[in-house]
């Protein structure tokens, strides 16, 4: 099947999965040339095999809430591709989770993990369970129920889950505890574990830090200094918090953060002390970003995203499709010259088109946010060796990996006029490695 026929086939066979179609379409649009240069790929129907997940588990998760009511949710694990290593990818708990979203994330993860230089295949899992407003005991019972079903499909050399939206250190701890009880082994089948039981230093920071390291690489190609640059960040969870932490330490000025209810705009910039407040608010009290505006007397905009605020650089770090075409045009009109994605697929196809047309520095999530899964890979290595590395060592390896990913993007994405199309660069580099590995291992 030809690359351009695959999307139609997927839409026919898997209707009503728009996010999955969107992620596949973006990749197919950029790899067509290299795909057509390799007739052996078409003969092996490689593209169809690469777009359809290897397998999907879906199951009911039953748990009891604090009132004694019996609740059910759906649980899933999409094992997309293991050509270059064990299935690897996060678990998302959010009311919006469905198969379309998990299939897009698992597909993206396969290319992202390929770019990291580490031996990891792609997967994603999750549930439509919403952690919002749940007690600690409810979260624990839900995590245990989820793993009661999932445990037999994962393992240190088969499939290694981690966190994503709604799943952080607390949830990974509860899931890993139940996993060990059932599997009776202690080899680190999750990443993002607590530091006391096999977790890696710098894993919590890795996605946000890694995104800033990638941004620095992009800025370097233009000789631009990050100091005093005005940055808009969306989200206020794991990725957003450590993005802001690193930006502050480099002297940039972060003026926005958000959650699903709205965003805050702080013209003075969010400083270290204010970030500490946000971390406590979000990680401990599980409060709303609106409370920041009340405490510091700044603007809060309910039900909106921060892209109309003037900035030099935008770092979307909340969720998919959070920058649409209008948002992209607003960013560009306000002088934004770099967008580096902490979230997965935060820009719609129309927004991406605007960024590429304007020839700004634009880093897609599968390159810019790969630091998280990279340090997950390093956590797996440490677990296999039964030792742990210092924070400095892990941070240096993270920097090296992000620089390597950037170099791969330059290699495959530099156009004749010198503009670097990071979308094309990341997709082609990620694709070629998986494609070669699949070809070498036969028709499966
Ligand atoms: P968290 O759950 O820690 O934080 C998510 C943040 O985004 C919260 O502020 C949340 O607000 C907001 N958010 C979530 N869903 C929506 C929505 N539908 N609309 C608006 N805001 C929303 O998740 P992470 O920080 O871990 O993940 C953020 C993004 O980064 C995701 O796209 C994830 O896939 C991606 N990512 C994460 C990695 C990781 O290592 N954790 C690695 C690579 C990418 P609220 O509190 O109101 O829900
Ligand atoms: O989207 C992602 O890369 C993640 N949520 C992290 C996956 C991981 O296995 O660390």
Tab-separated table of C-alpha atoms in Angstrom, residues 15-378:
chain	number	residue	atom	x	y	z
A	15	UNK	CA	-13.759	5.447	11.989
A	16	UNK	CA	-14.430	7.968	14.772
A	17	UNK	CA	-10.803	8.092	15.909
A	18	UNK	CA	-9.869	11.661	14.887
A	19	UNK	CA	-6.783	12.088	17.114
A	20	UNK	CA	-5.318	8.825	15.800
A	21	UNK	CA	-5.939	9.901	12.196
A	22	UNK	CA	-4.421	13.325	12.936
A	23	UNK	CA	-1.180	11.897	14.349
A	24	UNK	CA	-0.784	9.422	11.482
A	25	UNK	CA	-1.581	12.060	8.871
A	26	UNK	CA	1.101	14.425	10.201
A	27	UNK	CA	3.760	11.723	9.998
A	28	UNK	CA	2.706	10.374	6.590
A	29	UNK	CA	2.776	13.887	5.127
A	30	UNK	CA	6.481	14.203	5.917
A	31	UNK	CA	7.907	10.712	5.296
A	32	UNK	CA	6.389	10.089	1.872
A	33	UNK	CA	9.591	11.021	0.003
A	34	UNK	CA	11.912	8.701	1.920
A	35	UNK	CA	9.276	5.986	1.890
A	36	UNK	CA	9.044	6.117	-1.875
A	37	UNK	CA	12.838	5.950	-2.148
A	38	UNK	CA	12.640	2.471	-0.589
A	39	UNK	CA	10.473	0.195	-2.765
A	40	UNK	CA	11.286	-2.699	-0.425
A	41	UNK	CA	9.217	-0.923	2.266
A	42	UNK	CA	6.130	-0.982	0.095
A	43	UNK	CA	6.667	-4.600	-0.831
A	44	UNK	CA	6.688	-5.472	2.867
A	45	UNK	CA	3.563	-3.284	3.432
A	46	UNK	CA	5.646	-1.596	6.089
A	47	UNK	CA	3.622	1.573	6.490
A	48	UNK	CA	0.370	-0.255	7.208
A	49	UNK	CA	2.110	-2.463	9.771
A	50	UNK	CA	3.720	0.573	11.382
A	51	UNK	CA	0.463	2.543	11.672
A	52	UNK	CA	-1.718	-0.188	13.187
A	53	UNK	CA	-0.831	-1.087	16.802
A	54	UNK	CA	0.569	-4.572	17.450
A	55	UNK	CA	-2.205	-5.205	19.995
A	56	UNK	CA	-4.615	-3.448	22.344
A	57	UNK	CA	-5.859	-4.630	25.715
A	58	UNK	CA	-9.102	-3.186	27.035
A	59	UNK	CA	-10.752	-4.054	30.316
A	60	UNK	CA	-13.255	-2.943	32.941
A	61	UNK	CA	-11.832	-1.485	36.135
A	62	UNK	CA	-14.110	-1.867	39.153
A	63	UNK	CA	-13.446	-0.011	42.400
A	64	UNK	CA	-15.326	1.208	45.482
A	65	UNK	CA	-15.491	4.944	46.269
A	66	UNK	CA	-15.379	6.505	49.753
A	67	UNK	CA	-19.177	6.409	50.010
A	68	UNK	CA	-19.186	2.664	49.436
A	69	UNK	CA	-20.546	2.981	45.888
A	70	UNK	CA	-19.222	0.553	43.285
A	71	UNK	CA	-17.727	2.410	40.291
A	72	UNK	CA	-16.570	1.213	36.904
A	73	UNK	CA	-14.138	2.725	34.423
A	74	UNK	CA	-12.530	1.509	31.219
A	75	UNK	CA	-8.817	0.630	31.198
A	76	UNK	CA	-6.575	0.216	28.135
A	77	UNK	CA	-3.027	-0.527	27.049
A	78	UNK	CA	-2.036	0.046	23.424
A	79	UNK	CA	1.168	-1.859	22.578
A	80	UNK	CA	2.033	-0.123	19.349
A	81	UNK	CA	5.431	-1.343	18.150
A	82	UNK	CA	8.379	-3.191	19.728
A	83	UNK	CA	10.793	-3.336	16.780
A	84	UNK	CA	13.590	-1.517	18.601
A	85	UNK	CA	12.911	-2.519	22.219
A	86	UNK	CA	10.271	-3.379	24.829
A	87	UNK	CA	6.982	-1.465	24.631
A	88	UNK	CA	7.412	1.768	26.584
A	89	UNK	CA	5.125	4.679	27.339
A	90	UNK	CA	3.006	6.394	29.934
A	91	UNK	CA	-0.416	5.846	31.459
A	92	UNK	CA	-3.018	8.651	31.362
A	93	UNK	CA	-5.943	9.012	33.788
A	94	UNK	CA	-8.376	11.637	32.505
A	95	UNK	CA	-12.115	11.739	31.833
A	96	UNK	CA	-11.436	12.317	28.113
A	97	UNK	CA	-9.393	9.121	27.609
A	98	UNK	CA	-10.593	6.870	24.794
A	99	UNK	CA	-9.001	4.566	22.245
A	100	UNK	CA	-8.471	7.300	19.666
A	101	UNK	CA	-6.407	9.343	22.118
A	102	UNK	CA	-4.377	6.368	23.354
A	103	UNK	CA	-3.720	5.162	19.792
A	104	UNK	CA	-2.426	8.605	18.778
A	105	UNK	CA	-0.210	8.718	21.867
A	106	UNK	CA	1.171	5.193	21.327
A	107	UNK	CA	1.864	5.963	17.662
A	108	UNK	CA	3.701	9.191	18.567
A	109	UNK	CA	5.580	7.388	21.318
A	110	UNK	CA	7.016	4.895	18.839
A	111	UNK	CA	8.687	7.679	16.824
A	112	UNK	CA	9.701	9.634	19.910
A	113	UNK	CA	11.323	6.625	21.557
A	114	UNK	CA	13.160	5.879	18.328
A	115	UNK	CA	14.639	9.405	18.425
A	116	UNK	CA	15.932	9.026	22.000
A	117	UNK	CA	18.751	6.715	20.814
A	118	UNK	CA	17.691	4.229	23.526
A	119	UNK	CA	16.203	0.768	22.790
A	120	UNK	CA	12.513	1.341	23.490
A	121	UNK	CA	9.370	0.495	21.505
A	122	UNK	CA	6.155	2.513	21.768
A	123	UNK	CA	3.044	2.064	23.927
A	124	UNK	CA	0.452	4.055	25.875
A	125	UNK	CA	-2.230	3.146	28.372
A	126	UNK	CA	-4.828	4.759	30.524
A	127	UNK	CA	-8.345	5.072	31.798
A	128	UNK	CA	-11.315	7.426	31.605
A	129	UNK	CA	-11.060	7.641	35.415
A	130	UNK	CA	-10.813	11.288	36.507
A	131	UNK	CA	-8.526	11.858	39.504
A	132	UNK	CA	-10.068	15.298	40.032
A	133	UNK	CA	-11.693	15.554	43.460
A	134	UNK	CA	-10.832	11.971	44.439
A	135	UNK	CA	-9.394	11.194	47.866
A	136	UNK	CA	-6.002	9.595	48.299
A	137	UNK	CA	-7.683	6.325	49.314
A	138	UNK	CA	-9.858	6.361	46.170
A	139	UNK	CA	-6.813	6.964	43.971
A	140	UNK	CA	-5.049	4.022	45.632
A	141	UNK	CA	-7.999	1.656	45.219
A	142	UNK	CA	-8.403	2.679	41.597
A	143	UNK	CA	-4.684	2.170	40.815
A	144	UNK	CA	-4.768	-1.266	42.464
A	145	UNK	CA	-7.882	-2.271	40.502
A	146	UNK	CA	-6.337	-1.040	37.236
A	147	UNK	CA	-3.188	-3.126	37.791
A	148	UNK	CA	-5.150	-6.225	38.801
A	149	UNK	CA	-6.086	-6.388	35.117
A	150	UNK	CA	-2.969	-4.944	33.473
A	151	UNK	CA	-0.198	-6.715	35.387
A	152	UNK	CA	-0.095	-9.869	33.264
A	153	UNK	CA	0.585	-7.884	30.086
A	154	UNK	CA	3.586	-5.870	31.337
A	155	UNK	CA	7.104	-6.708	32.524
A	156	UNK	CA	10.668	-5.309	32.557
A	157	UNK	CA	11.504	-6.729	29.120
A	158	UNK	CA	8.022	-6.685	27.566
A	159	UNK	CA	6.209	-3.447	28.423
A	160	UNK	CA	7.225	-0.729	30.901
A	161	UNK	CA	4.553	1.882	31.799
A	162	UNK	CA	5.150	5.318	33.383
A	163	UNK	CA	3.216	8.526	34.089
A	164	UNK	CA	1.333	11.001	31.897
A	165	UNK	CA	-1.659	13.307	32.543
A	166	UNK	CA	-3.209	12.417	35.907
A	167	UNK	CA	-0.469	9.899	36.689
A	168	UNK	CA	2.528	11.091	38.708
A	169	UNK	CA	4.762	9.689	41.430
A	170	UNK	CA	1.848	8.889	43.742
A	171	UNK	CA	-0.064	6.857	41.153
A	172	UNK	CA	3.059	5.074	39.846
A	173	UNK	CA	3.872	4.106	43.449
A	174	UNK	CA	0.426	2.582	44.016
A	175	UNK	CA	0.444	0.773	40.651
A	176	UNK	CA	3.970	-0.560	41.093
A	177	UNK	CA	3.161	-1.772	44.631
A	178	UNK	CA	0.197	-3.806	43.361
A	179	UNK	CA	2.173	-5.025	40.356
A	180	UNK	CA	4.915	-6.430	42.603
A	181	UNK	CA	2.384	-8.173	44.816
A	182	UNK	CA	0.880	-9.968	41.811
A	183	UNK	CA	3.975	-10.576	39.666
A	184	UNK	CA	6.261	-11.485	42.577
A	185	UNK	CA	9.283	-9.851	41.050
A	186	UNK	CA	11.183	-6.659	41.729
A	187	UNK	CA	12.836	-5.623	38.512
A	188	UNK	CA	11.406	-2.171	37.954
A	189	UNK	CA	8.546	-2.724	35.533
A	190	UNK	CA	7.466	0.941	35.914
A	191	UNK	CA	9.489	4.128	35.480
A	192	UNK	CA	8.894	7.323	37.415
A	193	UNK	CA	9.125	5.293	40.627
A	194	UNK	CA	9.993	6.873	43.982
A	195	UNK	CA	13.693	7.388	44.582
A	196	UNK	CA	13.627	4.937	47.515
A	197	UNK	CA	12.493	1.981	45.382
A	198	UNK	CA	14.341	2.166	42.097
A	199	UNK	CA	13.365	5.567	40.690
A	200	UNK	CA	15.895	7.729	38.882
A	201	UNK	CA	17.023	11.160	39.997
A	202	UNK	CA	15.912	13.836	37.476
A	203	UNK	CA	12.989	11.724	36.123
A	204	UNK	CA	10.368	14.127	37.569
A	205	UNK	CA	12.239	17.071	36.032
A	206	UNK	CA	13.182	15.360	32.768
A	207	UNK	CA	10.361	16.321	30.384
A	208	UNK	CA	10.347	20.009	31.322
A	209	UNK	CA	14.138	20.322	31.555
A	210	UNK	CA	14.551	18.361	28.321
A	211	UNK	CA	12.153	20.673	26.487
A	212	UNK	CA	14.162	23.711	27.604
A	213	UNK	CA	17.427	21.982	26.568
A	214	UNK	CA	15.898	21.381	23.135
A	215	UNK	CA	14.773	25.011	22.948
A	216	UNK	CA	18.317	26.154	23.794
A	217	UNK	CA	19.639	24.055	20.912
A	218	UNK	CA	17.158	25.703	18.534
A	219	UNK	CA	17.980	29.199	19.800
A	220	UNK	CA	21.693	28.489	19.380
A	221	UNK	CA	21.216	27.948	15.628
A	222	UNK	CA	20.045	31.591	15.473
A	223	UNK	CA	22.490	32.975	18.046
A	224	UNK	CA	19.612	33.971	20.349
A	225	UNK	CA	20.078	34.154	24.149
A	226	UNK	CA	17.237	32.866	26.370
A	227	UNK	CA	17.888	35.508	29.038
A	228	UNK	CA	15.026	38.007	29.498
A	229	UNK	CA	12.907	36.329	26.828
A	230	UNK	CA	9.187	36.354	27.637
A	231	UNK	CA	7.692	32.862	27.674
A	232	UNK	CA	4.071	31.697	27.831
A	233	UNK	CA	3.611	28.229	29.306
A	234	UNK	CA	0.318	26.315	29.462
A	235	UNK	CA	-0.498	23.668	32.040
A	236	UNK	CA	0.633	23.587	35.667
A	237	UNK	CA	1.341	19.882	36.099
A	238	UNK	CA	4.583	17.918	35.971
A	239	UNK	CA	5.825	19.083	32.579
A	240	UNK	CA	4.848	22.745	33.008
A	241	UNK	CA	6.331	23.028	36.505
A	242	UNK	CA	9.810	21.829	35.552
A	243	UNK	CA	9.768	23.769	32.294
A	244	UNK	CA	9.184	26.913	34.325
A	245	UNK	CA	11.799	25.915	36.910
A	246	UNK	CA	14.500	25.579	34.253
A	247	UNK	CA	13.412	28.756	32.432
A	248	UNK	CA	13.608	30.779	35.669
A	249	UNK	CA	17.097	29.432	36.405
A	250	UNK	CA	18.215	30.625	32.953
A	251	UNK	CA	16.843	34.147	33.423
A	252	UNK	CA	13.802	33.904	31.151
A	253	UNK	CA	10.534	35.543	32.181
A	254	UNK	CA	7.538	33.192	32.373
A	255	UNK	CA	4.266	35.141	32.356
A	256	UNK	CA	1.554	32.456	32.165
A	257	UNK	CA	0.535	29.033	33.483
A	258	UNK	CA	-2.857	27.361	33.231
A	259	UNK	CA	-5.088	24.432	34.112
A	260	UNK	CA	-8.232	23.062	32.542
A	261	UNK	CA	-10.294	25.916	34.042
A	262	UNK	CA	-8.256	28.925	32.836
A	263	UNK	CA	-4.906	30.725	32.906
A	264	UNK	CA	-3.045	33.292	35.034
A	265	UNK	CA	-1.052	36.189	33.564
A	266	UNK	CA	1.709	37.598	35.760
A	267	UNK	CA	3.419	40.534	34.008
A	268	UNK	CA	6.236	40.566	36.594
A	269	UNK	CA	7.079	36.951	35.780
A	270	UNK	CA	6.684	33.821	37.894
A	271	UNK	CA	9.750	33.701	40.172
A	272	UNK	CA	11.158	30.848	42.272
A	273	UNK	CA	9.028	31.635	45.306
A	274	UNK	CA	5.842	31.847	43.243
A	275	UNK	CA	6.696	28.565	41.501
A	276	UNK	CA	7.154	26.912	44.910
A	277	UNK	CA	3.649	28.101	45.746
A	278	UNK	CA	2.288	26.580	42.504
A	279	UNK	CA	4.063	23.270	43.157
A	280	UNK	CA	2.585	23.061	46.648
A	281	UNK	CA	-0.846	24.140	45.385
A	282	UNK	CA	-0.886	21.553	42.598
A	283	UNK	CA	1.092	18.625	44.012
A	284	UNK	CA	0.001	18.752	47.649
A	285	UNK	CA	-3.362	20.522	47.918
A	286	UNK	CA	-4.467	19.665	44.369
A	287	UNK	CA	-5.905	23.193	44.059
A	288	UNK	CA	-6.736	25.399	41.049
A	289	UNK	CA	-4.424	27.867	39.269
A	290	UNK	CA	-7.036	30.600	39.899
A	291	UNK	CA	-5.813	30.655	43.515
A	292	UNK	CA	-2.446	32.012	42.282
A	293	UNK	CA	-4.195	35.057	40.806
A	294	UNK	CA	-6.027	35.635	44.090
A	295	UNK	CA	-2.826	35.322	46.153
A	296	UNK	CA	-0.617	37.537	43.976
A	297	UNK	CA	-3.277	39.922	42.666
A	298	UNK	CA	-2.747	39.202	38.972
A	299	UNK	CA	-5.084	38.579	36.040
A	300	UNK	CA	-6.986	35.268	35.781
A	301	UNK	CA	-8.847	34.404	32.589
A	302	UNK	CA	-11.424	31.658	33.028
A	303	UNK	CA	-12.120	29.177	30.241
A	304	UNK	CA	-9.267	30.377	28.005
A	305	UNK	CA	-5.714	29.477	26.985
A	306	UNK	CA	-2.762	31.857	27.223
A	307	UNK	CA	-1.917	32.215	23.508
A	308	UNK	CA	-3.281	35.738	23.104
A	309	UNK	CA	-0.709	37.071	25.555
A	310	UNK	CA	2.387	38.663	24.012
A	311	UNK	CA	5.477	36.481	24.184
A	312	UNK	CA	8.766	35.632	22.459
A	313	UNK	CA	8.467	31.903	23.054
A	314	UNK	CA	5.502	29.578	23.690
A	315	UNK	CA	5.807	26.223	25.457
A	316	UNK	CA	2.456	24.366	25.423
A	317	UNK	CA	2.590	21.815	28.259
A	318	UNK	CA	-1.003	20.777	28.983
A	319	UNK	CA	-2.717	18.608	26.370
A	320	UNK	CA	-3.443	17.802	22.696
A	321	UNK	CA	-4.915	20.373	20.291
A	322	UNK	CA	-4.543	23.266	22.729
A	323	UNK	CA	-3.186	25.626	20.010
A	324	UNK	CA	-5.529	26.032	17.049
A	325	UNK	CA	-5.061	28.056	13.863
A	326	UNK	CA	-6.381	31.272	15.444
A	327	UNK	CA	-4.108	30.824	18.465
A	328	UNK	CA	-1.116	30.290	16.171
A	329	UNK	CA	-1.937	33.443	14.190
A	330	UNK	CA	-2.290	35.403	17.451
A	331	UNK	CA	1.096	34.159	18.664
A	332	UNK	CA	2.764	35.101	15.386
A	333	UNK	CA	1.074	38.521	15.256
A	334	UNK	CA	2.455	39.211	18.737
A	335	UNK	CA	6.014	38.415	17.644
A	336	UNK	CA	6.425	34.879	18.974
A	337	UNK	CA	9.444	33.354	17.192
A	338	UNK	CA	9.758	29.925	18.859
A	339	UNK	CA	7.314	27.207	19.912
A	340	UNK	CA	8.637	24.141	21.718
A	341	UNK	CA	6.079	21.489	22.641
A	342	UNK	CA	6.098	19.897	26.105
A	343	UNK	CA	2.693	18.313	25.529
A	344	UNK	CA	1.956	15.638	22.930
A	345	UNK	CA	0.393	17.038	19.732
A	346	UNK	CA	-0.656	20.360	21.318
A	347	UNK	CA	-0.820	22.138	17.936
A	348	UNK	CA	-3.573	21.393	15.421
A	349	UNK	CA	-2.554	20.739	11.790
A	350	UNK	CA	-3.689	24.282	10.922
A	351	UNK	CA	-1.498	25.752	13.682
A	352	UNK	CA	1.525	23.742	12.512
A	353	UNK	CA	0.971	25.009	8.984
A	354	UNK	CA	1.010	28.608	10.259
A	355	UNK	CA	4.260	28.069	12.178
A	356	UNK	CA	6.001	26.444	9.223
A	357	UNK	CA	4.723	29.086	6.814
A	358	UNK	CA	6.089	31.823	9.091
A	359	UNK	CA	9.382	29.863	9.313
A	360	UNK	CA	9.676	30.253	13.062
A	361	UNK	CA	11.556	27.795	15.270
A	362	UNK	CA	8.926	25.104	15.820
A	363	UNK	CA	9.727	21.874	17.701
A	364	UNK	CA	7.082	19.127	17.670
A	365	UNK	CA	6.447	17.232	20.906
A	366	UNK	CA	7.932	13.977	19.738
A	367	UNK	CA	11.335	15.692	19.606
A	368	UNK	CA	11.041	18.412	22.261
A	369	UNK	CA	9.361	16.394	25.024
A	370	UNK	CA	11.395	13.205	24.531
A	371	UNK	CA	13.472	13.991	27.642
A	372	UNK	CA	10.880	12.356	29.899
A	373	UNK	CA	10.915	8.969	28.255
A	374	UNK	CA	14.688	9.257	27.779
A	375	UNK	CA	15.272	9.435	31.506
A	376	UNK	CA	12.728	6.622	31.852
A	377	UNK	CA	15.076	4.626	29.611
A	378	UNK	CA	17.956	5.587	31.892
